[in-house]
mmCIF file of C-alpha atoms and ligand atoms in Angstrom:
data_model
loop_
_atom_site.group_PDB
_atom_site.id
_atom_site.type_symbol
_atom_site.label_atom_id
_atom_site.label_comp_id
_atom_site.label_asym_id
_atom_site.label_seq_id
_atom_site.Cartn_x
_atom_site.Cartn_y
_atom_site.Cartn_z
ATOM 1 C CA MET A 1 -22.906 -26.943 -51.084
ATOM 2 C CA GLY A 2 -24.592 -30.279 -50.722
ATOM 3 C CA ILE A 3 -27.633 -30.396 -52.927
ATOM 4 C CA ILE A 4 -30.239 -32.570 -51.285
ATOM 5 C CA LYS A 5 -32.369 -34.581 -53.669
ATOM 6 C CA ALA A 6 -34.751 -35.812 -51.004
ATOM 7 C CA LEU A 7 -35.153 -37.442 -47.640
ATOM 8 C CA LYS A 8 -35.845 -41.102 -48.283
ATOM 9 C CA CYS A 9 -37.465 -43.643 -45.965
ATOM 10 C CA ARG A 10 -34.985 -46.365 -45.056
ATOM 11 C CA GLU A 11 -37.838 -48.910 -44.939
ATOM 12 C CA CYS A 12 -40.325 -48.159 -47.739
ATOM 13 C CA ASN A 13 -38.261 -45.748 -49.900
ATOM 14 C CA LYS A 14 -40.951 -43.058 -49.895
ATOM 15 C CA GLU A 15 -39.339 -39.700 -50.572
ATOM 16 C CA TYR A 16 -39.915 -36.412 -48.750
ATOM 17 C CA SER A 17 -38.789 -32.890 -49.443
ATOM 18 C CA PRO A 18 -35.896 -31.952 -47.161
ATOM 19 C CA THR A 19 -37.665 -30.010 -44.435
ATOM 20 C CA PHE A 20 -38.006 -30.414 -40.671
ATOM 21 C CA VAL A 21 -39.277 -34.029 -40.851
ATOM 22 C CA TYR A 22 -37.622 -37.192 -39.607
ATOM 23 C CA ILE A 23 -40.043 -40.115 -39.640
ATOM 24 C CA CYS A 24 -41.882 -41.666 -42.561
ATOM 25 C CA GLU A 25 -45.593 -40.977 -42.237
ATOM 26 C CA GLU A 26 -46.417 -44.251 -44.012
ATOM 27 C CA CYS A 27 -44.323 -46.720 -42.036
ATOM 28 C CA PHE A 28 -42.566 -44.742 -39.259
ATOM 29 C CA GLY A 29 -39.185 -45.650 -40.748
ATOM 30 C CA PRO A 30 -36.223 -43.251 -40.370
ATOM 31 C CA LEU A 31 -35.432 -40.840 -43.193
ATOM 32 C CA ASP A 32 -32.009 -40.568 -44.850
ATOM 33 C CA VAL A 33 -30.604 -37.707 -46.908
ATOM 34 C CA ILE A 34 -29.891 -38.493 -50.556
ATOM 35 C CA TYR A 35 -27.984 -36.066 -52.745
ATOM 36 C CA LYS A 36 -27.855 -34.818 -56.294
ATOM 37 C CA LEU A 37 -24.215 -35.656 -56.795
ATOM 38 C CA ALA A 38 -22.361 -33.651 -59.403
ATOM 39 C CA ASN A 39 -20.565 -36.027 -61.727
ATOM 40 C CA ASN A 40 -17.340 -34.051 -61.759
ATOM 41 C CA ILE A 41 -16.364 -34.826 -58.169
ATOM 42 C CA THR A 42 -13.056 -36.687 -57.942
ATOM 43 C CA LYS A 43 -10.550 -37.373 -55.202
ATOM 44 C CA GLN A 44 -8.642 -34.262 -56.287
ATOM 45 C CA THR A 45 -11.740 -32.179 -55.591
ATOM 46 C CA PHE A 46 -11.243 -32.919 -51.908
ATOM 47 C CA GLU A 47 -7.458 -33.233 -51.832
ATOM 48 C CA ASN A 48 -6.969 -29.779 -53.315
ATOM 49 C CA ARG A 49 -9.063 -28.041 -50.697
ATOM 50 C CA SER A 50 -7.507 -25.793 -48.099
ATOM 51 C CA ASP A 51 -10.470 -26.235 -45.732
ATOM 52 C CA LEU A 52 -9.151 -28.585 -43.051
ATOM 53 C CA THR A 53 -12.492 -29.052 -41.286
ATOM 54 C CA TYR A 54 -14.888 -31.844 -42.189
ATOM 55 C CA TRP A 55 -16.760 -29.284 -44.288
ATOM 56 C CA ARG A 56 -14.160 -30.009 -46.984
ATOM 57 C CA TYR A 57 -16.663 -32.697 -48.040
ATOM 58 C CA PHE A 58 -19.515 -30.187 -48.351
ATOM 59 C CA GLU A 59 -20.943 -31.647 -51.575
ATOM 60 C CA ILE A 60 -22.069 -34.628 -49.529
ATOM 61 C CA LEU A 61 -23.173 -32.797 -46.406
ATOM 62 C CA PRO A 62 -26.757 -31.553 -45.970
ATOM 63 C CA VAL A 63 -26.310 -27.784 -45.657
ATOM 64 C CA GLU A 64 -27.157 -25.744 -48.732
ATOM 65 C CA HIS A 65 -25.593 -22.362 -48.021
ATOM 66 C CA LYS A 66 -22.077 -21.899 -46.711
ATOM 67 C CA LYS A 67 -23.143 -18.931 -44.630
ATOM 68 C CA ASN A 68 -25.160 -21.277 -42.401
ATOM 69 C CA ILE A 69 -22.204 -23.412 -41.378
ATOM 70 C CA VAL A 70 -21.631 -23.309 -37.639
ATOM 71 C CA SER A 71 -18.097 -24.548 -37.068
ATOM 72 C CA LEU A 72 -15.600 -24.613 -34.231
ATOM 73 C CA ASN A 73 -12.912 -25.089 -36.874
ATOM 74 C CA GLY A 74 -11.667 -28.435 -35.648
ATOM 75 C CA SER A 75 -9.218 -29.978 -38.082
ATOM 76 C CA ILE A 76 -9.326 -33.384 -39.650
ATOM 77 C CA THR A 77 -8.324 -35.681 -36.790
ATOM 78 C CA PRO A 78 -5.183 -37.848 -36.785
ATOM 79 C CA LEU A 79 -5.125 -41.304 -38.298
ATOM 80 C CA GLN A 80 -2.244 -42.714 -36.301
ATOM 81 C CA LYS A 81 -0.297 -45.758 -37.456
ATOM 82 C CA ALA A 82 -0.239 -47.806 -34.275
ATOM 83 C CA ASP A 83 2.796 -50.075 -34.513
ATOM 84 C CA ASN A 84 3.465 -50.190 -30.771
ATOM 85 C CA LEU A 85 -0.068 -51.264 -30.008
ATOM 86 C CA GLY A 86 0.026 -53.596 -33.026
ATOM 87 C CA ASN A 87 3.136 -55.300 -31.639
ATOM 88 C CA ARG A 88 1.555 -55.706 -28.245
ATOM 89 C CA LEU A 89 -1.479 -57.326 -29.845
ATOM 90 C CA GLY A 90 0.724 -59.868 -31.599
ATOM 91 C CA GLY A 91 2.496 -58.412 -34.601
ATOM 92 C CA LEU A 92 -0.176 -56.344 -36.347
ATOM 93 C CA LYS A 93 1.553 -54.471 -39.149
ATOM 94 C CA ASN A 94 -1.361 -52.444 -40.468
ATOM 95 C CA LEU A 95 -3.162 -51.080 -37.472
ATOM 96 C CA TYR A 96 -4.397 -47.482 -37.399
ATOM 97 C CA ILE A 97 -6.147 -45.501 -34.689
ATOM 98 C CA LYS A 98 -8.572 -42.836 -35.852
ATOM 99 C CA ASN A 99 -8.046 -40.473 -32.953
ATOM 100 C CA ASP A 100 -11.291 -38.548 -32.714
ATOM 101 C CA SER A 101 -10.694 -37.652 -29.088
ATOM 102 C CA VAL A 102 -9.076 -34.378 -30.175
ATOM 103 C CA ASN A 103 -12.094 -32.621 -31.619
ATOM 104 C CA PRO A 104 -13.055 -29.146 -30.297
ATOM 105 C CA THR A 105 -15.271 -30.573 -27.535
ATOM 106 C CA PHE A 106 -13.205 -33.769 -27.275
ATOM 107 C CA SER A 107 -15.398 -36.381 -28.910
ATOM 108 C CA PHE A 108 -16.545 -37.358 -32.402
ATOM 109 C CA LYS A 109 -19.947 -35.837 -31.579
ATOM 110 C CA ASP A 110 -18.693 -32.500 -32.931
ATOM 111 C CA ARG A 111 -19.284 -33.997 -36.374
ATOM 112 C CA PRO A 112 -23.011 -34.821 -36.161
ATOM 113 C CA ALA A 113 -23.785 -31.949 -33.757
ATOM 114 C CA GLY A 114 -22.008 -29.417 -35.978
ATOM 115 C CA VAL A 115 -23.960 -30.522 -39.025
ATOM 116 C CA ALA A 116 -27.286 -30.546 -37.161
ATOM 117 C CA VAL A 117 -26.816 -27.132 -35.542
ATOM 118 C CA SER A 118 -25.844 -25.700 -38.940
ATOM 119 C CA LYS A 119 -29.012 -27.162 -40.411
ATOM 120 C CA ALA A 120 -31.049 -25.757 -37.509
ATOM 121 C CA LYS A 121 -29.662 -22.338 -38.379
ATOM 122 C CA GLU A 122 -30.486 -22.887 -42.051
ATOM 123 C CA MET A 123 -34.064 -23.832 -41.118
ATOM 124 C CA ASN A 124 -34.354 -20.835 -38.761
ATOM 125 C CA LEU A 125 -35.248 -22.942 -35.727
ATOM 126 C CA PRO A 126 -35.581 -20.982 -32.473
ATOM 127 C CA ALA A 127 -33.540 -23.370 -30.311
ATOM 128 C CA VAL A 128 -31.637 -26.648 -30.373
ATOM 129 C CA GLY A 129 -31.139 -29.475 -27.941
ATOM 130 C CA CYS A 130 -30.297 -33.134 -27.611
ATOM 131 C CA ALA A 131 -30.754 -36.271 -25.601
ATOM 132 C CA SER A 132 -27.278 -37.203 -24.505
ATOM 133 C CA THR A 133 -25.187 -39.916 -22.902
ATOM 134 C CA GLY A 134 -22.633 -37.189 -22.151
ATOM 135 C CA ASN A 135 -20.580 -36.123 -25.128
ATOM 136 C CA LEU A 136 -23.386 -34.935 -27.354
ATOM 137 C CA ALA A 137 -24.415 -32.494 -24.623
ATOM 138 C CA SER A 138 -21.178 -30.550 -24.954
ATOM 139 C CA ALA A 139 -20.936 -30.881 -28.720
ATOM 140 C CA THR A 140 -24.440 -29.475 -29.176
ATOM 141 C CA ALA A 141 -24.025 -26.828 -26.495
ATOM 142 C CA ALA A 142 -20.726 -25.570 -27.904
ATOM 143 C CA HIS A 143 -22.077 -25.281 -31.443
ATOM 144 C CA ALA A 144 -25.248 -23.634 -30.087
ATOM 145 C CA SER A 145 -23.036 -21.126 -28.310
ATOM 146 C CA LYS A 146 -21.219 -20.363 -31.558
ATOM 147 C CA ALA A 147 -24.592 -20.005 -33.326
ATOM 148 C CA GLN A 148 -25.986 -18.031 -30.371
ATOM 149 C CA LEU A 149 -28.991 -20.342 -30.130
ATOM 150 C CA PRO A 150 -30.541 -21.555 -26.871
ATOM 151 C CA CYS A 151 -29.676 -25.200 -26.126
ATOM 152 C CA TYR A 152 -31.576 -27.755 -24.036
ATOM 153 C CA VAL A 153 -29.764 -30.897 -22.936
ATOM 154 C CA PHE A 154 -31.664 -33.939 -21.638
ATOM 155 C CA ALA A 155 -29.394 -36.483 -19.991
ATOM 156 C CA PRO A 156 -29.200 -38.933 -17.109
ATOM 157 C CA PHE A 157 -28.234 -37.084 -13.913
ATOM 158 C CA ASP A 158 -25.437 -39.537 -13.072
ATOM 159 C CA LEU A 159 -23.066 -38.725 -15.931
ATOM 160 C CA GLU A 160 -19.377 -38.092 -15.355
ATOM 161 C CA HIS A 161 -19.248 -34.679 -13.648
ATOM 162 C CA VAL A 162 -16.776 -33.259 -16.192
ATOM 163 C CA LYS A 163 -19.260 -33.840 -18.999
ATOM 164 C CA ILE A 164 -21.975 -31.989 -17.085
ATOM 165 C CA ALA A 165 -19.649 -29.115 -16.130
ATOM 166 C CA GLN A 166 -18.473 -28.782 -19.720
ATOM 167 C CA ALA A 167 -21.997 -28.605 -21.180
ATOM 168 C CA LEU A 168 -23.113 -26.126 -18.505
ATOM 169 C CA SER A 169 -20.106 -23.948 -19.232
ATOM 170 C CA TYR A 170 -21.155 -23.518 -22.842
ATOM 171 C CA GLY A 171 -24.452 -22.187 -21.512
ATOM 172 C CA ALA A 172 -26.790 -25.125 -22.063
ATOM 173 C CA LYS A 173 -29.919 -25.580 -20.007
ATOM 174 C CA PHE A 174 -29.234 -29.024 -18.530
ATOM 175 C CA ILE A 175 -32.239 -31.183 -17.653
ATOM 176 C CA ALA A 176 -30.710 -33.839 -15.390
ATOM 177 C CA VAL A 177 -33.153 -36.723 -15.602
ATOM 178 C CA GLU A 178 -33.458 -39.173 -12.742
ATOM 179 C CA GLY A 179 -33.605 -42.105 -15.099
ATOM 180 C CA THR A 180 -31.874 -43.722 -18.055
ATOM 181 C CA TYR A 181 -30.841 -42.300 -21.395
ATOM 182 C CA ASP A 182 -34.019 -43.757 -22.872
ATOM 183 C CA ASP A 183 -36.093 -41.743 -20.380
ATOM 184 C CA ALA A 184 -34.174 -38.581 -21.323
ATOM 185 C CA ASN A 185 -34.705 -39.389 -24.993
ATOM 186 C CA ARG A 186 -38.475 -39.662 -24.631
ATOM 187 C CA LEU A 187 -38.674 -36.310 -22.814
ATOM 188 C CA ALA A 188 -36.494 -34.578 -25.382
ATOM 189 C CA SER A 189 -38.608 -35.965 -28.194
ATOM 190 C CA VAL A 190 -41.906 -34.645 -26.827
ATOM 191 C CA ILE A 191 -40.538 -31.269 -25.791
ATOM 192 C CA GLY A 192 -38.671 -30.798 -29.065
ATOM 193 C CA ASP A 193 -41.694 -31.557 -31.196
ATOM 194 C CA SER A 194 -44.152 -29.494 -29.150
ATOM 195 C CA ASN A 195 -41.904 -26.410 -29.143
ATOM 196 C CA GLY A 196 -40.459 -26.719 -32.637
ATOM 197 C CA TYR A 197 -36.934 -27.016 -31.229
ATOM 198 C CA GLY A 198 -34.301 -28.867 -33.222
ATOM 199 C CA ILE A 199 -33.371 -31.839 -31.074
ATOM 200 C CA VAL A 200 -30.276 -32.763 -33.011
ATOM 201 C CA ASN A 201 -30.342 -36.538 -32.541
ATOM 202 C CA ILE A 202 -34.138 -36.938 -32.617
ATOM 203 C CA ASN A 203 -36.176 -34.664 -34.867
ATOM 204 C CA MET A 204 -33.054 -33.561 -36.793
ATOM 205 C CA ARG A 205 -31.671 -37.073 -37.025
ATOM 206 C CA PRO A 206 -31.615 -37.293 -40.850
ATOM 207 C CA TYR A 207 -29.208 -34.330 -40.924
ATOM 208 C CA TYR A 208 -27.401 -35.160 -37.690
ATOM 209 C CA VAL A 209 -26.239 -38.617 -38.783
ATOM 210 C CA GLU A 210 -24.680 -37.173 -41.920
ATOM 211 C CA GLY A 211 -21.897 -35.589 -39.884
ATOM 212 C CA SER A 212 -20.470 -38.929 -38.787
ATOM 213 C CA LYS A 213 -19.946 -40.018 -42.401
ATOM 214 C CA THR A 214 -16.930 -37.773 -42.421
ATOM 215 C CA LEU A 215 -15.275 -40.429 -40.229
ATOM 216 C CA ALA A 216 -15.331 -42.590 -43.346
ATOM 217 C CA PHE A 217 -14.263 -39.838 -45.750
ATOM 218 C CA GLU A 218 -11.288 -38.716 -43.671
ATOM 219 C CA VAL A 219 -9.997 -42.238 -43.161
ATOM 220 C CA LEU A 220 -10.255 -42.907 -46.887
ATOM 221 C CA GLU A 221 -8.435 -39.710 -47.775
ATOM 222 C CA GLN A 222 -5.779 -40.363 -45.102
ATOM 223 C CA LEU A 223 -5.232 -43.860 -46.523
ATOM 224 C CA ASN A 224 -4.824 -42.358 -49.974
ATOM 225 C CA TRP A 225 -8.272 -43.616 -51.000
ATOM 226 C CA THR A 226 -7.543 -47.268 -50.298
ATOM 227 C CA VAL A 227 -10.282 -49.170 -48.493
ATOM 228 C CA PRO A 228 -9.285 -50.778 -45.172
ATOM 229 C CA ASP A 229 -10.091 -54.425 -44.432
ATOM 230 C CA VAL A 230 -11.579 -53.986 -40.971
ATOM 231 C CA LEU A 231 -13.233 -51.129 -39.068
ATOM 232 C CA VAL A 232 -13.738 -51.405 -35.312
ATOM 233 C CA ILE A 233 -16.520 -49.051 -34.237
ATOM 234 C CA PRO A 234 -17.967 -48.403 -30.761
ATOM 235 C CA VAL A 235 -21.745 -48.591 -30.748
ATOM 236 C CA GLY A 236 -24.346 -46.849 -28.592
ATOM 237 C CA SER A 237 -27.407 -45.941 -30.668
ATOM 238 C CA GLY A 238 -25.669 -47.325 -33.759
ATOM 239 C CA ALA A 239 -26.045 -44.060 -35.671
ATOM 240 C CA MET A 240 -22.310 -43.586 -36.148
ATOM 241 C CA LEU A 241 -21.682 -47.117 -37.396
ATOM 242 C CA ASN A 242 -24.512 -46.876 -39.859
ATOM 243 C CA SER A 243 -23.365 -43.479 -41.024
ATOM 244 C CA ILE A 244 -19.762 -44.614 -41.569
ATOM 245 C CA CYS A 245 -21.115 -47.391 -43.804
ATOM 246 C CA LYS A 246 -23.208 -44.834 -45.727
ATOM 247 C CA GLY A 247 -20.041 -42.792 -46.179
ATOM 248 C CA PHE A 248 -18.191 -45.671 -47.808
ATOM 249 C CA GLU A 249 -21.179 -46.336 -50.061
ATOM 250 C CA GLU A 250 -21.341 -42.714 -51.171
ATOM 251 C CA MET A 251 -17.642 -42.709 -52.085
ATOM 252 C CA MET A 252 -18.443 -45.784 -54.204
ATOM 253 C CA ASP A 253 -21.367 -43.981 -55.839
ATOM 254 C CA LEU A 254 -19.015 -41.124 -56.684
ATOM 255 C CA GLY A 255 -16.600 -43.605 -58.221
ATOM 256 C CA ILE A 256 -13.796 -42.440 -55.913
ATOM 257 C CA ILE A 257 -13.367 -45.955 -54.562
ATOM 258 C CA SER A 258 -14.360 -48.979 -56.561
ATOM 259 C CA ASP A 259 -14.857 -51.902 -54.211
ATOM 260 C CA ILE A 260 -16.007 -52.262 -50.615
ATOM 261 C CA SER A 261 -16.884 -55.939 -50.811
ATOM 262 C CA ASN A 262 -13.911 -56.925 -48.642
ATOM 263 C CA LEU A 263 -14.604 -54.330 -45.966
ATOM 264 C CA ARG A 264 -15.591 -55.851 -42.618
ATOM 265 C CA ILE A 265 -17.383 -53.955 -39.855
ATOM 266 C CA ILE A 266 -16.967 -54.732 -36.159
ATOM 267 C CA ALA A 267 -19.599 -53.442 -33.723
ATOM 268 C CA ALA A 268 -18.077 -52.983 -30.253
ATOM 269 C CA GLN A 269 -20.270 -52.695 -27.151
ATOM 270 C CA PRO A 270 -19.692 -52.801 -23.391
ATOM 271 C CA HIS A 271 -20.853 -55.753 -21.334
ATOM 272 C CA GLY A 272 -23.785 -54.417 -19.296
ATOM 273 C CA CYS A 273 -25.239 -52.625 -22.288
ATOM 274 C CA ALA A 274 -24.718 -54.748 -25.378
ATOM 275 C CA PRO A 275 -28.197 -55.325 -26.827
ATOM 276 C CA ILE A 276 -26.967 -55.286 -30.422
ATOM 277 C CA VAL A 277 -24.079 -57.671 -29.795
ATOM 278 C CA ASP A 278 -26.457 -59.967 -27.891
ATOM 279 C CA ALA A 279 -28.797 -60.077 -30.896
ATOM 280 C CA TYR A 280 -25.842 -60.694 -33.220
ATOM 281 C CA LYS A 281 -24.619 -63.580 -31.065
ATOM 282 C CA ASN A 282 -28.104 -65.059 -30.827
ATOM 283 C CA LYS A 283 -28.447 -64.794 -34.607
ATOM 284 C CA SER A 284 -31.572 -62.730 -34.056
ATOM 285 C CA ASN A 285 -32.798 -59.736 -36.038
ATOM 286 C CA GLU A 286 -34.515 -58.318 -33.005
ATOM 287 C CA VAL A 287 -32.693 -56.080 -30.557
ATOM 288 C CA ILE A 288 -34.098 -56.625 -27.076
ATOM 289 C CA PRO A 289 -33.698 -53.425 -25.020
ATOM 290 C CA VAL A 290 -31.544 -53.451 -21.896
ATOM 291 C CA GLU A 291 -33.680 -51.849 -19.215
ATOM 292 C CA ARG A 292 -30.941 -50.853 -16.758
ATOM 293 C CA PRO A 293 -27.635 -50.340 -18.546
ATOM 294 C CA ASP A 294 -24.721 -50.983 -16.201
ATOM 295 C CA THR A 295 -21.280 -50.118 -17.572
ATOM 296 C CA ILE A 296 -18.460 -47.633 -17.074
ATOM 297 C CA ALA A 297 -18.785 -46.833 -20.799
ATOM 298 C CA LYS A 298 -21.561 -44.333 -20.133
ATOM 299 C CA SER A 299 -21.409 -42.803 -23.597
ATOM 300 C CA LEU A 300 -22.493 -46.191 -24.946
ATOM 301 C CA ALA A 301 -25.187 -46.797 -22.317
ATOM 302 C CA ILE A 302 -28.194 -46.777 -24.617
ATOM 303 C CA GLY A 303 -30.500 -49.630 -23.674
ATOM 304 C CA ASP A 304 -32.853 -49.229 -26.623
ATOM 305 C CA PRO A 305 -30.652 -48.235 -29.560
ATOM 306 C CA GLY A 306 -32.457 -46.321 -32.308
ATOM 307 C CA ASP A 307 -30.368 -47.806 -35.085
ATOM 308 C CA GLY A 308 -29.967 -51.247 -33.519
ATOM 309 C CA SER A 309 -31.664 -53.272 -36.233
ATOM 310 C CA TYR A 310 -29.781 -51.323 -38.909
ATOM 311 C CA VAL A 311 -26.460 -52.131 -37.271
ATOM 312 C CA LEU A 312 -27.405 -55.827 -37.464
ATOM 313 C CA LYS A 313 -28.183 -55.295 -41.131
ATOM 314 C CA ARG A 314 -24.810 -53.653 -41.692
ATOM 315 C CA LEU A 315 -23.067 -56.567 -39.969
ATOM 316 C CA ARG A 316 -24.785 -58.948 -42.391
ATOM 317 C CA GLN A 317 -23.981 -56.714 -45.362
ATOM 318 C CA PHE A 318 -20.311 -56.339 -44.436
ATOM 319 C CA ASN A 319 -19.552 -59.808 -43.139
ATOM 320 C CA GLY A 320 -19.250 -58.193 -39.715
ATOM 321 C CA ILE A 321 -18.935 -59.237 -36.101
ATOM 322 C CA GLY A 322 -20.413 -57.952 -32.846
ATOM 323 C CA GLU A 323 -18.351 -58.311 -29.684
ATOM 324 C CA GLU A 324 -18.433 -56.993 -26.129
ATOM 325 C CA VAL A 325 -15.907 -56.395 -23.342
ATOM 326 C CA SER A 326 -16.198 -56.125 -19.556
ATOM 327 C CA ASN A 327 -15.477 -53.056 -17.421
ATOM 328 C CA ASP A 328 -12.131 -54.520 -16.478
ATOM 329 C CA GLU A 329 -11.182 -55.193 -20.100
ATOM 330 C CA ILE A 330 -12.244 -51.637 -20.975
ATOM 331 C CA LYS A 331 -9.999 -50.118 -18.307
ATOM 332 C CA ARG A 332 -7.026 -52.250 -19.293
ATOM 333 C CA ALA A 333 -7.549 -51.323 -22.932
ATOM 334 C CA ILE A 334 -7.586 -47.609 -22.042
ATOM 335 C CA LEU A 335 -4.201 -47.977 -20.343
ATOM 336 C CA LEU A 336 -2.802 -50.206 -23.085
ATOM 337 C CA LEU A 337 -3.646 -47.591 -25.714
ATOM 338 C CA ALA A 338 -2.248 -44.787 -23.558
ATOM 339 C CA LYS A 339 1.000 -46.634 -22.821
ATOM 340 C CA THR A 340 1.653 -47.813 -26.368
ATOM 341 C CA GLU A 341 0.402 -44.950 -28.513
ATOM 342 C CA GLY A 342 0.166 -41.897 -26.276
ATOM 343 C CA ILE A 343 -3.577 -41.629 -26.777
ATOM 344 C CA PHE A 344 -5.756 -41.190 -23.698
ATOM 345 C CA THR A 345 -9.339 -42.219 -24.354
ATOM 346 C CA GLU A 346 -12.542 -42.540 -22.403
ATOM 347 C CA PRO A 347 -14.216 -45.928 -21.859
ATOM 348 C CA ALA A 348 -15.906 -45.879 -25.297
ATOM 349 C CA GLY A 349 -12.441 -45.934 -26.891
ATOM 350 C CA GLY A 350 -11.461 -48.663 -24.435
ATOM 351 C CA VAL A 351 -14.390 -50.651 -25.789
ATOM 352 C CA SER A 352 -13.065 -50.468 -29.373
ATOM 353 C CA VAL A 353 -9.493 -51.310 -28.390
ATOM 354 C CA GLY A 354 -10.651 -54.050 -26.003
ATOM 355 C CA VAL A 355 -12.841 -55.640 -28.648
ATOM 356 C CA LEU A 356 -10.010 -55.456 -31.187
ATOM 357 C CA LYS A 357 -7.706 -57.240 -28.717
ATOM 358 C CA LYS A 358 -10.288 -59.920 -28.071
ATOM 359 C CA LEU A 359 -10.975 -60.587 -31.762
ATOM 360 C CA ILE A 360 -7.249 -60.807 -32.535
ATOM 361 C CA GLU A 361 -6.797 -63.299 -29.703
ATOM 362 C CA ASP A 362 -9.767 -65.307 -30.994
ATOM 363 C CA ASN A 363 -8.263 -65.274 -34.509
ATOM 364 C CA LYS A 364 -11.354 -63.566 -35.879
ATOM 365 C CA ILE A 365 -9.219 -60.791 -37.353
ATOM 366 C CA ASP A 366 -6.040 -61.657 -39.245
ATOM 367 C CA ARG A 367 -2.839 -60.020 -38.099
ATOM 368 C CA ASP A 368 -1.932 -58.740 -41.560
ATOM 369 C CA GLU A 369 -5.231 -57.016 -42.250
ATOM 370 C CA LYS A 370 -5.466 -53.260 -42.580
ATOM 371 C CA ILE A 371 -7.436 -52.320 -39.482
ATOM 372 C CA VAL A 372 -8.869 -48.956 -38.469
ATOM 373 C CA CYS A 373 -9.928 -48.721 -34.840
ATOM 374 C CA TYR A 374 -12.129 -45.731 -34.024
ATOM 375 C CA VAL A 375 -11.309 -43.956 -30.762
ATOM 376 C CA THR A 376 -14.157 -41.515 -30.324
ATOM 377 C CA GLY A 377 -13.787 -39.705 -27.004
ATOM 378 C CA ASN A 378 -11.192 -38.204 -24.675
ATOM 379 C CA GLY A 379 -9.922 -39.723 -21.432
ATOM 380 C CA LEU A 380 -9.736 -36.382 -19.638
ATOM 381 C CA LYS A 381 -13.517 -36.449 -19.291
ATOM 382 C CA THR A 382 -13.583 -39.740 -17.412
ATOM 383 C CA THR A 383 -10.481 -40.011 -15.243
ATOM 384 C CA GLU A 384 -12.546 -41.486 -12.395
ATOM 385 C CA SER A 385 -13.111 -44.618 -14.461
ATOM 386 C CA ILE A 386 -9.482 -45.787 -14.367
ATOM 387 C CA LEU A 387 -8.223 -44.402 -11.046
ATOM 388 C CA ASP A 388 -8.273 -47.807 -9.356
ATOM 389 C CA LEU A 389 -5.789 -49.222 -11.896
ATOM 390 C CA LEU A 390 -3.281 -46.396 -11.489
ATOM 391 C CA PRO A 391 -0.467 -46.437 -8.938
ATOM 392 C CA THR A 392 -1.176 -44.362 -5.839
ATOM 393 C CA LEU A 393 1.111 -41.430 -5.220
ATOM 394 C CA ASN A 394 3.191 -41.235 -2.074
ATOM 395 C CA PRO A 395 4.067 -37.570 -1.539
ATOM 396 C CA VAL A 396 7.705 -37.055 -0.659
ATOM 397 C CA LYS A 397 9.560 -34.219 1.058
ATOM 398 C CA PRO A 398 11.641 -32.161 -1.403
ATOM 399 C CA ASN A 399 14.824 -33.872 -0.288
ATOM 400 C CA ILE A 400 17.364 -35.256 -2.759
ATOM 401 C CA GLN A 401 18.187 -38.430 -0.807
ATOM 402 C CA LEU A 402 14.547 -39.347 -0.349
ATOM 403 C CA VAL A 403 13.745 -38.713 -4.007
ATOM 404 C CA SER A 404 16.844 -40.569 -5.228
ATOM 405 C CA ALA A 405 15.741 -43.575 -3.237
ATOM 406 C CA MET A 406 12.426 -43.511 -5.100
ATOM 407 C CA ILE A 407 14.040 -43.444 -8.544
ATOM 408 C CA GLN A 408 15.928 -46.751 -8.209
HETATM 409 C C1 LIG B 1 -22.091 -41.281 -28.625
HETATM 410 C C2 LIG B 1 -20.787 -41.953 -28.587
HETATM 411 C C3 LIG B 1 -20.573 -43.175 -29.251
HETATM 412 C C4 LIG B 1 -21.678 -43.949 -29.905
HETATM 413 O O1 LIG B 1 -22.262 -43.339 -31.004
HETATM 414 P P1 LIG B 1 -23.690 -43.816 -31.537
HETATM 415 O O2 LIG B 1 -23.926 -43.038 -32.749
HETATM 416 O O3 LIG B 1 -24.677 -43.521 -30.427
HETATM 417 O O4 LIG B 1 -23.607 -45.286 -31.761
HETATM 418 C C5 LIG B 1 -19.285 -43.677 -29.271
HETATM 419 N N1 LIG B 1 -18.262 -43.062 -28.642
HETATM 420 C C6 LIG B 1 -18.435 -41.903 -27.976
HETATM 421 C C7 LIG B 1 -17.260 -41.288 -27.295
HETATM 422 C C8 LIG B 1 -19.697 -41.310 -27.921
HETATM 423 O O5 LIG B 1 -19.851 -40.151 -27.273
HETATM 424 ZN ZN1 LIG B 2 -41.571 -45.505 -44.973
#
């Protein structure tokens, strides 16, 4: 399994042994997992594996003993060549959708939550939990159910009701906070630390973020280890974007790919909660928190993103762009993706597709580039968000003449 060399401070590089720690005691910087990588790992190592879950990349995941893996056995998700959508956007020949809406709990959060809950089991923690904008609640709760660990979810009370029902069904204790995600986050942090609970995206963050790297590994393997030109990534806290970049760097370190200097990263945020894109556009290194996020893309409604400044750094490193789209553009993008590619996503996926459309129209992405657009959550959780754009149904009597008249 993955052999962890150390946890290393992202700011001052101080190293820590890989225990239940998450913040540098010198400078309060976040800690990242670094590995002792065996030098005999090649692309065949992964290609030859029969394990179709993201644990096929276990050498670079932070769990030491296989017996501690807590998995819902979701398969590698589809990388769909999107020629219909590409045509609609103006003749894109190399557009792919990474369809992560089909994970076991229907969002990409099964990746980081699965890794963190496995690590919680490995560290013998008595309970797990999370602060959630919706999807992490279910991902953590479902894995906790499989591990038979108690799970505490802290989330804003006004989430989509399907996301709440789903998390409750898995047996989570749901603390519905009358406030924002940032309020829920602060509560989860204090309660996690004082009780020794593994709050997957707070005090287990070094391990948690590792799961999302597999979004880089899978895409690389699915593209036969060729590096795409452009990645479009929806951004809330920024953890996923940062982790995908780390994934590409680790494949470089392994020598499995040789050059990522042409890779460009697009950070996609919703208007109404786009603090990172605002900083990017103002050419500032400082992310100014949004106090009252206001967007239909609730999974991205994080006013004070934990990895905000690191996303800005990644955009500089990868010649990237930050862009935002309005609620209306999000809804239209959801329907465009559904009608061209048969993929039904929630607003977060509408944000990636909407931003892609905008950047193509603004000629900021070339039409012949190899583009991967990450679609991270499922539309079935958020049907209320697009109802007003759908045709209304007029019920009809089961009469052949009446129905025939409707078909014309
Ligand atoms: C959480 C979430 C994101 C954002 O991930 P971060 O790591 O917070 O940036 C994107 N899409 C969906 C569907 C999510 O649930
Ligand atoms: Zn430090």
